[in-house]
Coordinates of C-alpha atoms and ligand atoms in Angstrom, one line a residue:
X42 CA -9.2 24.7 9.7
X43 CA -7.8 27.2 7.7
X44 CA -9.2 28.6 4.3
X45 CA -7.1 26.6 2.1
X46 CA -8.4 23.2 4.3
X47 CA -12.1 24.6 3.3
X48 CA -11.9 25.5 0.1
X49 CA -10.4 21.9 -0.6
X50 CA -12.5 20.0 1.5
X51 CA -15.5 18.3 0.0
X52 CA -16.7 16.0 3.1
X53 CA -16.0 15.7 6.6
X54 CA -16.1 12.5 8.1
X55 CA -16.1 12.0 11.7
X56 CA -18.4 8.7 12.5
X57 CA -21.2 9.8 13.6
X58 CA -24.3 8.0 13.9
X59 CA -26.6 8.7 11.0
X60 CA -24.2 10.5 8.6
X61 CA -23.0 9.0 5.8
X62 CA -21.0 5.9 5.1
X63 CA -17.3 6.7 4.4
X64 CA -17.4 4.7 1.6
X65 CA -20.4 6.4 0.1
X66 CA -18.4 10.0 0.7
X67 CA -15.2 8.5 -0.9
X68 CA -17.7 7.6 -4.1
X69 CA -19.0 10.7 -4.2
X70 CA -15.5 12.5 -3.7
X71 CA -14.2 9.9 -6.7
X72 CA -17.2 11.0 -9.2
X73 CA -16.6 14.9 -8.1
X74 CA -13.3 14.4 -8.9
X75 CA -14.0 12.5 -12.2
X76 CA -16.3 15.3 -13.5
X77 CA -14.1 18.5 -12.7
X78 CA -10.6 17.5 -12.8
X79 CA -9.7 16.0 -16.3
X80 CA -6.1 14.7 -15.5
X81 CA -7.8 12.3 -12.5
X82 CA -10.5 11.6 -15.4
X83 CA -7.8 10.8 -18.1
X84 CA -6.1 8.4 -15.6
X85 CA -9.4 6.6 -14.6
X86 CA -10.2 5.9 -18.6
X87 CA -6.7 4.9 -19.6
X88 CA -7.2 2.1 -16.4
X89 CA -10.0 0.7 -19.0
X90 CA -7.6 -0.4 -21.4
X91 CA -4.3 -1.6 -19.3
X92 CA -3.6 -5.0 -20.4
X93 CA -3.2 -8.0 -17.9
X94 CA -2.6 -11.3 -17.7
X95 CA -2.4 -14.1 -15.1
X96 CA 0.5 -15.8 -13.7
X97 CA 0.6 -19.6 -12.3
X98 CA 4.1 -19.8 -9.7
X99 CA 4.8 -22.5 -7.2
X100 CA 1.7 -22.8 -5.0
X101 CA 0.2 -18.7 -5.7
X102 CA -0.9 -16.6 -8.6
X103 CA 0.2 -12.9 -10.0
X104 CA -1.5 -11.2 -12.4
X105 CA 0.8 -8.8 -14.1
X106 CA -0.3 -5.2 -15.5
X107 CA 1.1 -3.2 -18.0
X108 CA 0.3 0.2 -16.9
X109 CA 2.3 2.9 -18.4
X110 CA 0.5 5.6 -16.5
X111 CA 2.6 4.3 -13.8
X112 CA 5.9 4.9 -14.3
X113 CA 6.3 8.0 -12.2
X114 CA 5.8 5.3 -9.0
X115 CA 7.9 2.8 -10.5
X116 CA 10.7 4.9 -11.1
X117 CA 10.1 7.1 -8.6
X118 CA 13.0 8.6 -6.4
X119 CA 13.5 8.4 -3.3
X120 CA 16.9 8.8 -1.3
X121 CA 17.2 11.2 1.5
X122 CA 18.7 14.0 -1.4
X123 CA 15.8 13.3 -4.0
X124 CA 13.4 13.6 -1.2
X125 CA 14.9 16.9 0.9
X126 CA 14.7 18.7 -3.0
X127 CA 11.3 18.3 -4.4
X128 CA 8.2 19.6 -2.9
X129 CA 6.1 16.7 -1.0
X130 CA 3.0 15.8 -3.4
X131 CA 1.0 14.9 -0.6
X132 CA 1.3 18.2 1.4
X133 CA -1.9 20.4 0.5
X134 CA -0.1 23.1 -0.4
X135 CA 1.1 21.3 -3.3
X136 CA -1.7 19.1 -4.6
X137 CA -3.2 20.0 -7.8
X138 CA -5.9 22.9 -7.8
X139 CA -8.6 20.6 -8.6
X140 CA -8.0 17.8 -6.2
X141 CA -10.6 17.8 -3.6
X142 CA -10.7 15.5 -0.2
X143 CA -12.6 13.8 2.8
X144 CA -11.5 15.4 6.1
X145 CA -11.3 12.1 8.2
X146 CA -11.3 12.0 11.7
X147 CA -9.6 15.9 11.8
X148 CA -6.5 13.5 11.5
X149 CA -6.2 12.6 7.9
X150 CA -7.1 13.5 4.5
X151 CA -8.9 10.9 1.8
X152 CA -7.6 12.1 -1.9
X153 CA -8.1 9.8 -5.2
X154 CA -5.3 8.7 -6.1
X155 CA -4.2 10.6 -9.2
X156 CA -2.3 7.8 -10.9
X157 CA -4.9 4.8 -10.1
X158 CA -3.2 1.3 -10.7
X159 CA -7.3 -0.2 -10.3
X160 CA -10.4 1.6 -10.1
X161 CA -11.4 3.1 -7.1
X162 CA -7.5 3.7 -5.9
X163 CA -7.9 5.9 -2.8
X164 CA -4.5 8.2 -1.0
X165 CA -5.0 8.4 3.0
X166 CA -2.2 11.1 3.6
X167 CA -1.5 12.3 7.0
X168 CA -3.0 16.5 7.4
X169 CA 0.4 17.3 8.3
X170 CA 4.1 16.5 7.2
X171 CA 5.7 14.2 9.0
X172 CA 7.9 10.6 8.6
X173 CA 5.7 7.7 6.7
X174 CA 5.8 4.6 9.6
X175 CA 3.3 2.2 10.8
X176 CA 4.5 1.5 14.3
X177 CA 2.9 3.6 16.4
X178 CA 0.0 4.0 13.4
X179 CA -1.4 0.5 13.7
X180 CA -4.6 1.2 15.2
X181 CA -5.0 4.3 13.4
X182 CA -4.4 2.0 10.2
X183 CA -7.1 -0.9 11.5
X184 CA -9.5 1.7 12.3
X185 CA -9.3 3.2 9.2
X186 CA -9.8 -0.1 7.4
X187 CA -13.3 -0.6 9.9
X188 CA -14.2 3.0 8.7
X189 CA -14.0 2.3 5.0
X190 CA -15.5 -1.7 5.5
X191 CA -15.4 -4.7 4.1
X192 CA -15.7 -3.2 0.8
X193 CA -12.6 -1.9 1.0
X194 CA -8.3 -2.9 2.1
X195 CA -6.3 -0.4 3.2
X196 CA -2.7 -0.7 2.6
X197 CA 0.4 0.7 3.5
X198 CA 4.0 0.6 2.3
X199 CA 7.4 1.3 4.6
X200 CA 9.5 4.2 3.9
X201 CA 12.2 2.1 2.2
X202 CA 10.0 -0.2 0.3
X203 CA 8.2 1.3 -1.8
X204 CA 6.6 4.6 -0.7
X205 CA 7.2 7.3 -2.9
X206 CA 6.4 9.5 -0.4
X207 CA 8.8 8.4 2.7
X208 CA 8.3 11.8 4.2
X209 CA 4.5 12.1 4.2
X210 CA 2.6 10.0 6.4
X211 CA 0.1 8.1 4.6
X212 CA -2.1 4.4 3.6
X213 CA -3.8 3.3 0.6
X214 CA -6.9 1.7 -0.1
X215 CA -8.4 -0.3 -3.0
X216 CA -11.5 -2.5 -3.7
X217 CA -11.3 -6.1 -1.3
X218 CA -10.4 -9.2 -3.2
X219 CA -8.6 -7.5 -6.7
X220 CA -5.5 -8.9 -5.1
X221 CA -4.8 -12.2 -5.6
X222 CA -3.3 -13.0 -2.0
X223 CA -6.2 -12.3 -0.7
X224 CA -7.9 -15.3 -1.7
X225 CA -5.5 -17.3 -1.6
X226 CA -4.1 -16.7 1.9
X227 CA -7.0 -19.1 3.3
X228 CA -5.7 -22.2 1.3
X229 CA -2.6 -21.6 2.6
X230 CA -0.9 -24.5 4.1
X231 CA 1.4 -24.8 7.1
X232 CA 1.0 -21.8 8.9
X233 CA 3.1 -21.9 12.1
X234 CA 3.9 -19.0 14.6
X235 CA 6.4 -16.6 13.4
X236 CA 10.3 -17.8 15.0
X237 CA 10.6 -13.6 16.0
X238 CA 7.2 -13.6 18.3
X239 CA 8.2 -12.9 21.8
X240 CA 4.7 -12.5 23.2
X241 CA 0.8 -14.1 22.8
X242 CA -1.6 -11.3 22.7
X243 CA -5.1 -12.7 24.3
X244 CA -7.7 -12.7 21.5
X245 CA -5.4 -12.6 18.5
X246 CA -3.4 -15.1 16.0
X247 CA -0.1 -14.4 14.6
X248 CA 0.8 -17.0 12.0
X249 CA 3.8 -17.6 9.3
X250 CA 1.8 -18.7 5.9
X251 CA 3.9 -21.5 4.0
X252 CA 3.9 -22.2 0.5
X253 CA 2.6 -18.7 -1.1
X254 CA 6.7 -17.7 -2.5
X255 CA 7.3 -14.7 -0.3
X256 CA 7.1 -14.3 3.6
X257 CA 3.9 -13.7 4.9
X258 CA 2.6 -13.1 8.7
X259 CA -1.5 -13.4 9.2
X260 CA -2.6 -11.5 12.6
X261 CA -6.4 -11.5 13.2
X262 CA -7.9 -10.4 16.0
X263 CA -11.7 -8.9 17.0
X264 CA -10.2 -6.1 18.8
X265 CA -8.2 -3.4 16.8
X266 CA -5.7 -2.6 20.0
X267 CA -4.8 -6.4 20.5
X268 CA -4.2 -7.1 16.7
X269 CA -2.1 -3.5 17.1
X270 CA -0.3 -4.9 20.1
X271 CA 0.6 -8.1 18.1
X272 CA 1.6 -6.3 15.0
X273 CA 3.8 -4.1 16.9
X274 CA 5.5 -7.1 19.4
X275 CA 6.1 -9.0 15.6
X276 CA 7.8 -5.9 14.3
X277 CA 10.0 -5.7 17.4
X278 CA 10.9 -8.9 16.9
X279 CA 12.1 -8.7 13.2
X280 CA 14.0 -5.5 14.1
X281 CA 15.8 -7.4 16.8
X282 CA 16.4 -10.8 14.4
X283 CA 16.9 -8.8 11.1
X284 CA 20.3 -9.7 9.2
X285 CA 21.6 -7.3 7.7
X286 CA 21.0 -5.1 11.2
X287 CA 17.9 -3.1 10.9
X288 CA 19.4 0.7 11.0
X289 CA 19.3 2.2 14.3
X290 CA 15.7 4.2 14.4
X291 CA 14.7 3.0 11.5
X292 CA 11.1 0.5 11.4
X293 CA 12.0 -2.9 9.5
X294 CA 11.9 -3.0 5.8
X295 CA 7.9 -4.1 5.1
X296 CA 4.4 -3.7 3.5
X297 CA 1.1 -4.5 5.0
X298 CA -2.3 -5.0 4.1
X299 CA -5.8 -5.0 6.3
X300 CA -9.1 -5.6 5.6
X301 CA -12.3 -5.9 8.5
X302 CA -15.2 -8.4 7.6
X303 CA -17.5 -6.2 10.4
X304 CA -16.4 -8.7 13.0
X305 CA -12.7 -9.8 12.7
X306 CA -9.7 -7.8 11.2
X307 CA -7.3 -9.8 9.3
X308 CA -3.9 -7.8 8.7
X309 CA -1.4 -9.4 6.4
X310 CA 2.4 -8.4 6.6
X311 CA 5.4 -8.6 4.5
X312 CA 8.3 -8.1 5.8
X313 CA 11.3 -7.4 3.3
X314 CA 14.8 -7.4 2.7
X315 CA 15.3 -5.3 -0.4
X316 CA 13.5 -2.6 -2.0
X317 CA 14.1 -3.4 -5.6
X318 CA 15.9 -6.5 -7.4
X319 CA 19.5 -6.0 -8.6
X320 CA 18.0 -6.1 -12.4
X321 CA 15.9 -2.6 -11.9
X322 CA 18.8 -1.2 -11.4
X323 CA 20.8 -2.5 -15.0
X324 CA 20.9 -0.5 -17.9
X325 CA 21.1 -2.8 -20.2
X326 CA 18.4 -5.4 -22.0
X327 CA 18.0 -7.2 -18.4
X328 CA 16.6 -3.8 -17.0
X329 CA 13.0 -5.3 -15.3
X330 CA 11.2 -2.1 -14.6
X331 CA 9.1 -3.7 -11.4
X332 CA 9.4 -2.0 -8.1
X333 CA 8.0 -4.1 -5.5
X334 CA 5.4 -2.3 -2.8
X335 CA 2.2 -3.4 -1.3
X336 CA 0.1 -4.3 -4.9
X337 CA 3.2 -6.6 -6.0
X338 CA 3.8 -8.2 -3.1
X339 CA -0.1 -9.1 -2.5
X340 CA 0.2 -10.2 -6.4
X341 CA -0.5 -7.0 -8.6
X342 CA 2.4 -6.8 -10.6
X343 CA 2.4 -3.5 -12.6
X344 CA 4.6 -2.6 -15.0
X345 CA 4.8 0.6 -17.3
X346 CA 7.1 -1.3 -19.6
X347 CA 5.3 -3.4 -22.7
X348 CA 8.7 -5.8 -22.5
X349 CA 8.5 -7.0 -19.5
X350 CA 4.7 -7.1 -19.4
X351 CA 5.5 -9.6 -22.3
X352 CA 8.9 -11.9 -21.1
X353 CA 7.9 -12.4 -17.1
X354 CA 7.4 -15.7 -16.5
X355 CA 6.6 -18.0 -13.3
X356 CA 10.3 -18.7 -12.9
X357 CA 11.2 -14.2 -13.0
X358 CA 8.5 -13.7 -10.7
X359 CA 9.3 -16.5 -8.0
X360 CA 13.2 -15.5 -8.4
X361 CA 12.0 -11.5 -7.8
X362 CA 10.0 -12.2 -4.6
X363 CA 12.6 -14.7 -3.5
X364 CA 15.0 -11.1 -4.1
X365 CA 12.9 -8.6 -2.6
X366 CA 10.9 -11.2 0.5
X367 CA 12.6 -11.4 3.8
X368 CA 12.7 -14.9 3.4
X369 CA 10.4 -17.3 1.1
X370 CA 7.7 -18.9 2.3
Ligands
LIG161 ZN1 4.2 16.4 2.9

């Protein structure tokens, strides 16, 4: 480890039996944070008075945030040039001097998130710089997501839909059940096996939820490596079968969310076909500042604009995940 690794580490969490929970270190690392860093404590009080308000579509909810603490993701940039000139923000030579983090599994680093969109807004960024991508990093993903618990869903967001860091390797996590798709995934009615699947993976599910407005694929399994297999023969088939072609060494356009009840994990995937809707990118009165990752597609849609906190209605939200969805459910 070198010095700088030390000096910024403020737990070490390899899961062993008898140390602490990783969810008790990342509330201690969140309350450290909170009392010596004032920028992290600044953005965890100005989360106390975002407005919000709830969102009845066609057969789902959304409930919409105006946050406008948020509109360096929103807005963030994040073409090849933007990305080759700036400094990464998740590298650790570049994070702010106060920000502190859990050294998990000697593989990853757990940071608060400095912008929080809800309380308890964790960053899971890889130790070293490389491509963000979660084929390959499934079971790295589901094991983090056993390692936090049920308390917790970890979440991730492709390189071309909606990380703002597409060249740092890294997940999220939030508080289970703040996302309304997570409740609402088991009323879901309809469910059928995706057209793409190619193969069955003993001991897992791999379904296509109907009526919830965007796509969404359910893959549960007990065992992390067969729910990784499944993940990874669905994303196969969606590069294969996506129109327009899926670039050449490039992983399909897609979000995905997992959580682990101690028994079963239950990954949710969105697969997309557009990182932003045409109106983000008006400049005129039709400008809608939403730009759709993991939280919006699960049904968090933040906003750092009071005007289209205000005007989004059931009708602007369905036609935006209609926009942004592979295909709606
Ligand atoms: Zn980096």
């Amino acid at each position: 480890m070198t010095e700088e690794m030390r000096d910024r580490t403020f737990a070490t969490f390899e899961g062993k039996h008898g140390a602490p929970s990783l969810e008790e270190l990342c509330g201690g690392l969140l309350s450290e944070q909170q009392a010596v860093w004032p920028e992290f404590r600044r953005a965890c009080e100005s989360l106390r008075r975002v407005r919000t308000r709830d969102v009845a579509c066609d057969g789902f909810s959304v409930r919409l945030v105006f946050n406008p603490g948020r509109a360096v993701n929103t807005t963030a940039a994040v073409s090849p040039e933007e990305i080759r000139e700036r400094p990464c923000f998740l590298c650790t030579a570049n994070l702010p001097l106060e920000q502190k983090c859990i050294l998990y599994r000697d593989e990853f680093l757990i940071l608060a998130n400095p912008r929080p969109a809800i309380p308890f807004h964790l960053t899971i960024a890889h130790i070293s710089h490389r491509p963000q991508a979660i084929v390959g990093h499934m079971e790295m993903f589901l094991r983090t997501t056993a390692d936090l618990g049920p308390g917790f869903t970890i979440l991730y967001n492709g390189p071309r839909c909606g990380a703002s860091a597409p060249d740092h390797l890294h997940f999220q996590a939030v508080p289970s059940g703040q996302m309304p798709i997570e409740n609402e995934i088991d009323g879901a009615k309809g469910s059928t096996p995706p057209v793409s699947l190619r193969a069955r993976i003993a001991g897992t599910s791999v379904l296509r939820m109907a009526g919830l407005g965007r796509e969404i694929i359910l893959i549960e399994g007990d065992n992390a490596s067969s729910v990784a297999d499944a993940f990874d023969d669905y994303a196969r088939g969606l590069a294969d079968a996506s129109i327009p072609p899926n670039p050449p060494g490039e992983e399909p356009m897609m979000n995905t969310a997992a959580s682990f009840n101690g028994k079963t994990w239950r990954l949710l995937v969105f697969p997309r076909r557009a990182h932003r809707p045409a109106a983000f990118y008006r400049d005129d009165d039709g400008r809608v500042l939403v730009s759709p990752a993991i939280m919006e597609m699960a049904g968090v849609i933040v906003t750092p604009a009071e005007r289209d906190f205000d005007r989004l209605d059931a009708a602007a939200i369905e036609s935006l995940y209609r926009e942004v969805s592979l295909t709606h459910g």
